[in-house]
mmCIF file of C-alpha atoms in Angstrom:
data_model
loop_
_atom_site.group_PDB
_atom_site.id
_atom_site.type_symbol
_atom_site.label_atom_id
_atom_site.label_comp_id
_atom_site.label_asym_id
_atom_site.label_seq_id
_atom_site.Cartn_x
_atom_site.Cartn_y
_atom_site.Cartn_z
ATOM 1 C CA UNK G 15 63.177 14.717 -7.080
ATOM 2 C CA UNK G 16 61.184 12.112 -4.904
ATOM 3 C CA UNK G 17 61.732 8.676 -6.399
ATOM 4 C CA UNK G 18 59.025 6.229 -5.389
ATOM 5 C CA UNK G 19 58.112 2.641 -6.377
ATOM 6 C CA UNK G 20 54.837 1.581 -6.161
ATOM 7 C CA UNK G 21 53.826 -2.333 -5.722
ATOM 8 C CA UNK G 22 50.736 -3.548 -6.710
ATOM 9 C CA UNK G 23 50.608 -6.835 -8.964
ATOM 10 C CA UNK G 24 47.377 -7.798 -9.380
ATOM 11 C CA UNK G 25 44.919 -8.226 -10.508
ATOM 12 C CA UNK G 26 43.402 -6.195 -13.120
ATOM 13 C CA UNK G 27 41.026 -4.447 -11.446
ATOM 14 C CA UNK G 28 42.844 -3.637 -8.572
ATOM 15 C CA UNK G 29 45.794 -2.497 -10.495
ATOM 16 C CA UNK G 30 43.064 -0.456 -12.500
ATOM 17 C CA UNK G 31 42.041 0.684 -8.850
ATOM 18 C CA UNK G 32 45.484 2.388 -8.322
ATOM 19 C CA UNK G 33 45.611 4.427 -10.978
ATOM 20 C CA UNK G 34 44.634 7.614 -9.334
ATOM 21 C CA UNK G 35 47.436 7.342 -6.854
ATOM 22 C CA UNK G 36 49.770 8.821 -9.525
ATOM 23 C CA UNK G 37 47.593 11.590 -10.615
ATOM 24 C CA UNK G 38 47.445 12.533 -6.764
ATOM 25 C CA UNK G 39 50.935 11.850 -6.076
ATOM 26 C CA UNK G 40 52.111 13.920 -8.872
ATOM 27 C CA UNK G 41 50.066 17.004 -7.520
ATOM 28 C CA UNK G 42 52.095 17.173 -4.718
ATOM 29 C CA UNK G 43 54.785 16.068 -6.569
ATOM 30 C CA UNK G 44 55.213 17.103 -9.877
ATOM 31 C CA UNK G 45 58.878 16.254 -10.766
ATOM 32 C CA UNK G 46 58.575 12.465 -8.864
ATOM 33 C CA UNK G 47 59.633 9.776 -10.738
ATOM 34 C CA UNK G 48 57.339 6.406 -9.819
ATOM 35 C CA UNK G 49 57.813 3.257 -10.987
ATOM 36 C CA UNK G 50 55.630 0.446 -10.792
ATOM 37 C CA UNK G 51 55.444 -3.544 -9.809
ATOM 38 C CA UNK G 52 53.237 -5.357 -11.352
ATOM 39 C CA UNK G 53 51.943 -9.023 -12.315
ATOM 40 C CA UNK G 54 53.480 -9.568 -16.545
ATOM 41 C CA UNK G 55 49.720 -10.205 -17.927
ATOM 42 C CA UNK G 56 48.975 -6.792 -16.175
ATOM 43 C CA UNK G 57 52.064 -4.521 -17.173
ATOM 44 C CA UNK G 58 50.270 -2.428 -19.968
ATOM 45 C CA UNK G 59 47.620 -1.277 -17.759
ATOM 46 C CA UNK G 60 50.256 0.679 -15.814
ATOM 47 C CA UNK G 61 52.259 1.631 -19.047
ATOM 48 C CA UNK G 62 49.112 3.559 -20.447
ATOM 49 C CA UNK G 63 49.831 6.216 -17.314
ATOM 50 C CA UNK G 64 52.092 9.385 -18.881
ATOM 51 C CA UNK G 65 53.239 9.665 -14.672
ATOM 52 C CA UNK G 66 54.741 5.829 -14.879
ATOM 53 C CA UNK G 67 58.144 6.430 -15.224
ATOM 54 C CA UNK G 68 59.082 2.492 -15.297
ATOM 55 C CA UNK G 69 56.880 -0.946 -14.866
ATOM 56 C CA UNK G 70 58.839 -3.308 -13.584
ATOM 57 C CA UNK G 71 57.076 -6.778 -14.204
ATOM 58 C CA UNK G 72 56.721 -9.592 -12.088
ATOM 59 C CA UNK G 73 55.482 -13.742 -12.776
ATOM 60 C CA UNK G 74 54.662 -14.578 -9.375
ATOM 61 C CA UNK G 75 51.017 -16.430 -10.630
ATOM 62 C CA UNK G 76 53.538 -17.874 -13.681
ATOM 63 C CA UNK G 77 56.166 -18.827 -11.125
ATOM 64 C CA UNK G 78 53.809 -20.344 -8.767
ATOM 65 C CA UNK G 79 53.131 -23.518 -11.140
ATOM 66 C CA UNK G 80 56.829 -24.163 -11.661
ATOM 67 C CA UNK G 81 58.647 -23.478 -8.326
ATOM 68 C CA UNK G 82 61.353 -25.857 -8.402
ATOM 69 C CA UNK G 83 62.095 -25.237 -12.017
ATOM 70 C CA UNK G 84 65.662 -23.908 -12.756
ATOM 71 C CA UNK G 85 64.403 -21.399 -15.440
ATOM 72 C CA UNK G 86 61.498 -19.715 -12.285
ATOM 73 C CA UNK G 87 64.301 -18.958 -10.087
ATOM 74 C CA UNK G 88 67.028 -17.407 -12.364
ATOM 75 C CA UNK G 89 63.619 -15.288 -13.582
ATOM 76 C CA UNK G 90 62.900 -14.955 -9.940
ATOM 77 C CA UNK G 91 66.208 -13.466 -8.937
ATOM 78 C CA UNK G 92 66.288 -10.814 -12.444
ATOM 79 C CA UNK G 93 63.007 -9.318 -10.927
ATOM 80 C CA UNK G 94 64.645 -8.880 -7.719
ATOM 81 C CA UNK G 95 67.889 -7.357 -8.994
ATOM 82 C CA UNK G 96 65.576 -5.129 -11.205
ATOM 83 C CA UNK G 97 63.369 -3.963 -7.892
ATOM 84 C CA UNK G 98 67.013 -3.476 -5.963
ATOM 85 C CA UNK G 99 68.181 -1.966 -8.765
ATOM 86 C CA UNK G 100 67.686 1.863 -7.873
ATOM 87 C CA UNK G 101 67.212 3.657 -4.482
ATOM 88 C CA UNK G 102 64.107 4.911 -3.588
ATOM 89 C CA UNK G 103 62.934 7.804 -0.822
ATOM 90 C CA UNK G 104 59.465 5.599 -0.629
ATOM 91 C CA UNK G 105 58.441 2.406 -2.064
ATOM 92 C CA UNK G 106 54.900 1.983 -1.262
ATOM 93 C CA UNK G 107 53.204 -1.282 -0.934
ATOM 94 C CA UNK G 108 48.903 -0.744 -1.710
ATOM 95 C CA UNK G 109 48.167 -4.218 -1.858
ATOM 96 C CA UNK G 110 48.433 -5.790 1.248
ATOM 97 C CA UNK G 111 49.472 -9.113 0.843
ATOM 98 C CA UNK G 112 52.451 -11.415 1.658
ATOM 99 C CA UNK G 113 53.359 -11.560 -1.980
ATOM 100 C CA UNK G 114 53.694 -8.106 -2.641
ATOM 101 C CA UNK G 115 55.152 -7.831 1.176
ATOM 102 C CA UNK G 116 58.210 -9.589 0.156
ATOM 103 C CA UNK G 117 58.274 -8.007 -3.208
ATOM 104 C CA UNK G 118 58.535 -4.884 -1.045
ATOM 105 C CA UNK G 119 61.176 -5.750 1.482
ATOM 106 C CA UNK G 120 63.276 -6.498 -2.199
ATOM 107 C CA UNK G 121 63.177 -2.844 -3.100
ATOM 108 C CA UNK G 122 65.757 -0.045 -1.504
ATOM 109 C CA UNK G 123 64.107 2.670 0.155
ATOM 110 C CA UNK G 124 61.338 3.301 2.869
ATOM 111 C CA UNK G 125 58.562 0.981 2.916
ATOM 112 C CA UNK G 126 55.172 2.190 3.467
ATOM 113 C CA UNK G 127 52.222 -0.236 3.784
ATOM 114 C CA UNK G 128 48.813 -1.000 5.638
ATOM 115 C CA UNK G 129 49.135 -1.148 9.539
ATOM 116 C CA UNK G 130 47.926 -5.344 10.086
ATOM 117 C CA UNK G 131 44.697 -4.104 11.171
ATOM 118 C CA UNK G 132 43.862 -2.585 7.707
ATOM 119 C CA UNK G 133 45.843 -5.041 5.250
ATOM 120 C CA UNK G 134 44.332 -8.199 3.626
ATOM 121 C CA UNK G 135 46.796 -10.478 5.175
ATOM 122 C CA UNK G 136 47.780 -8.941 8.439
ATOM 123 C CA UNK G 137 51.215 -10.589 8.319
ATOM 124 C CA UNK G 138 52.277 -8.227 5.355
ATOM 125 C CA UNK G 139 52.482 -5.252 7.753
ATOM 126 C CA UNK G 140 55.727 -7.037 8.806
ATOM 127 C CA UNK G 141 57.531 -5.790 5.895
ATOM 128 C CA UNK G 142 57.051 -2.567 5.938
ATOM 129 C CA UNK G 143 58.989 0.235 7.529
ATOM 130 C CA UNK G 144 56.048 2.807 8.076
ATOM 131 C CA UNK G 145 52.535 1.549 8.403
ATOM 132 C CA UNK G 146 49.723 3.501 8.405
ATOM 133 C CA UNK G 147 45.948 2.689 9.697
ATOM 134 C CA UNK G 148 43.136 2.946 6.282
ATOM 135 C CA UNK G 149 39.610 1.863 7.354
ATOM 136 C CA UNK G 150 38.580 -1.448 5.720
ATOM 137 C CA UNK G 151 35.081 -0.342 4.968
ATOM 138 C CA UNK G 152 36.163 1.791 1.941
ATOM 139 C CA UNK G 153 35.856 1.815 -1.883
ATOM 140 C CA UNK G 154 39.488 0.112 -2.838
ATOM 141 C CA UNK G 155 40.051 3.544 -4.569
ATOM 142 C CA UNK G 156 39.582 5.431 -1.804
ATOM 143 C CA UNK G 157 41.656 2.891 0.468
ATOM 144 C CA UNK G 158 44.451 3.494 -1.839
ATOM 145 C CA UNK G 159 44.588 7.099 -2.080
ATOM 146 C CA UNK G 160 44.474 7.338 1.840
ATOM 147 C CA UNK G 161 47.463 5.443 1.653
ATOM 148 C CA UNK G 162 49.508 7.023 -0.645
ATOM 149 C CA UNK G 163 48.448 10.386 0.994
ATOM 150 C CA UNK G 164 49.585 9.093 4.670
ATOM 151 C CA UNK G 165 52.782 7.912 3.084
ATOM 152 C CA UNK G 166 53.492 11.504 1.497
ATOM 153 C CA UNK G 167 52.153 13.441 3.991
ATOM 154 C CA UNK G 168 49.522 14.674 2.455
ATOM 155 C CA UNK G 169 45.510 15.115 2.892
ATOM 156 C CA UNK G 170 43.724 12.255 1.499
ATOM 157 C CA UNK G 171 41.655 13.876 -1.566
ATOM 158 C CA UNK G 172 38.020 13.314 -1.692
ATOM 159 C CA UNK G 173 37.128 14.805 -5.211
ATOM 160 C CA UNK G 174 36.622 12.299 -8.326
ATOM 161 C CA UNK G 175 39.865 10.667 -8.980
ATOM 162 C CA UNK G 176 41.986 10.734 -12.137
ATOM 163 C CA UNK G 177 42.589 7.065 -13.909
ATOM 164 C CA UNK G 178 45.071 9.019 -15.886
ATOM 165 C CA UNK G 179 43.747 6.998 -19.208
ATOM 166 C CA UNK G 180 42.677 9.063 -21.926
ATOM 167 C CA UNK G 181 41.742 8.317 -25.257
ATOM 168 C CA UNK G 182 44.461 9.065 -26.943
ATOM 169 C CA UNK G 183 46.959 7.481 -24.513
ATOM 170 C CA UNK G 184 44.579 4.074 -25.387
ATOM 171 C CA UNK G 185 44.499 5.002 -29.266
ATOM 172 C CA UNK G 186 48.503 5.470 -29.297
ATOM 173 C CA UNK G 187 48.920 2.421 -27.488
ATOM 174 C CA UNK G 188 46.790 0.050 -29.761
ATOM 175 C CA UNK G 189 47.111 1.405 -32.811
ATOM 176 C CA UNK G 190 49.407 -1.681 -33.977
ATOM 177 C CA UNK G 191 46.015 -3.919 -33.528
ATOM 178 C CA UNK G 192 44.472 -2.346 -36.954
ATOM 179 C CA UNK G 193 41.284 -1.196 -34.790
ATOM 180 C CA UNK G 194 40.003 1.068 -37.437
ATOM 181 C CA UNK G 195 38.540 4.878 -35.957
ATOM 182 C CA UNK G 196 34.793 3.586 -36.605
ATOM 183 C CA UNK G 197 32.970 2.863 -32.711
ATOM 184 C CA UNK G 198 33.672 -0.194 -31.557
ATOM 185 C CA UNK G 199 33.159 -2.300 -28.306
ATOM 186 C CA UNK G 200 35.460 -4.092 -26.024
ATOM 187 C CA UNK G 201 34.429 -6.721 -24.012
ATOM 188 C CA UNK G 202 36.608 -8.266 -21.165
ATOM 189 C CA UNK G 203 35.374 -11.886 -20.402
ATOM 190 C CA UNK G 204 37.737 -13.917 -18.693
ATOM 191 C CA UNK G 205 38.880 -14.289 -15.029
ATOM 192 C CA UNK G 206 41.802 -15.052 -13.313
ATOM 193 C CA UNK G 207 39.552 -17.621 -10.837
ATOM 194 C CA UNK G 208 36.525 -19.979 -11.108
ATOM 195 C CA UNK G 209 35.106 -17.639 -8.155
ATOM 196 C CA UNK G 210 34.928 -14.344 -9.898
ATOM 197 C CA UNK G 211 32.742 -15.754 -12.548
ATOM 198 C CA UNK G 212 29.356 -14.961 -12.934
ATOM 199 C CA UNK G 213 26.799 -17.290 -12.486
ATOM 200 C CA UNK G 214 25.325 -18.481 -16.308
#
């Protein structure tokens, strides 16, 4: 059974973006067991995949604000106990970044991760084991299924992908909030920065 961890923390949309890595992974893979890092006020997202064996979250925006606090670092070193916690045969890095770089080199396994010409922060490529080249001019879908398929040594696919979210996953999932079975809307309106917000 391949055992793979999968780091990407943020932030909703690009954990939203890397959904269809599992469906794809589990094609070639059926019996892998994947677990996930991700950002706290993103967890669920993840958790509303049946292929998401375990999410594993992370504070790092939280932690950020209170470095020097006592009470950040003993959180800080459960997280990593929790990523070094179990072996894996990959642990595969799709966001790029120094954050979830050193989130990576945490974990116990092979690292797999953008080469520095194709990750966000170039430096990040340091921490990985394996990198792999993924053009920068792609969808961040498609960037992240090329990954995962270079990792696993498989072809990249190029048909719709699979979110892995279906209605009944969602309904299971919130029926505690009293949402009655009559249509209704969601809206999402807030933002994690001043700079993703659209102009009024």
């Amino acid at each position: 059974m391949l055992k793979l961890l999968i780091v990407k923390t943020s932030s909703l949309g690009d954990v939203v973006h890397n959904l269809p890595i599992i469906h794809d992974i589990l094609s070639h893979h059926p019996d892998a067991k994947i677990d996930w890092v991700v950002e706290e006020n993103f967890a669920d997202i993840p958790r509303l995949h049946p292929g998401v064996n375990q999410v594993i979250p992370v504070a790092i925006r939280r932690w950020r604000k209170s470095i020097f606090s006592k009470q950040t670092w003993h959180e800080i070193n459960i997280a990593k106990q929790r990523i070094a916690q179990f072996s894996y045969d990959i642990i595969l890095d799709t966001q790029g970044l120094l954050k979830s770089g050193l989130i990576t080199s945490a974990a116990r396994g092979q690292s797999h991760g953008y080469d520095k010409h194709s990750a966000r922060e170039p430096l990040a490529s340091f921490f990985y084991q394996h990198t792999h080249p993924v053009a920068r001019n792609q969808h961040a879908v498609a960037r992240n299924r090329s990954l995962a398929a270079l990792a696993l040594d498989y072809v990249a696919p190029d048909n719709l992908p699979d979110y892995g979210i279906h209605g009944g996953t969602i309904h299971t999932h919130i029926s505690h909030t009293h949402i009655s079975d009559t249509p209704y809307v969601m809206g999402l309106h807030g933002t994690s920065r001043d700079s993703k917000l659209w102009p009024t």
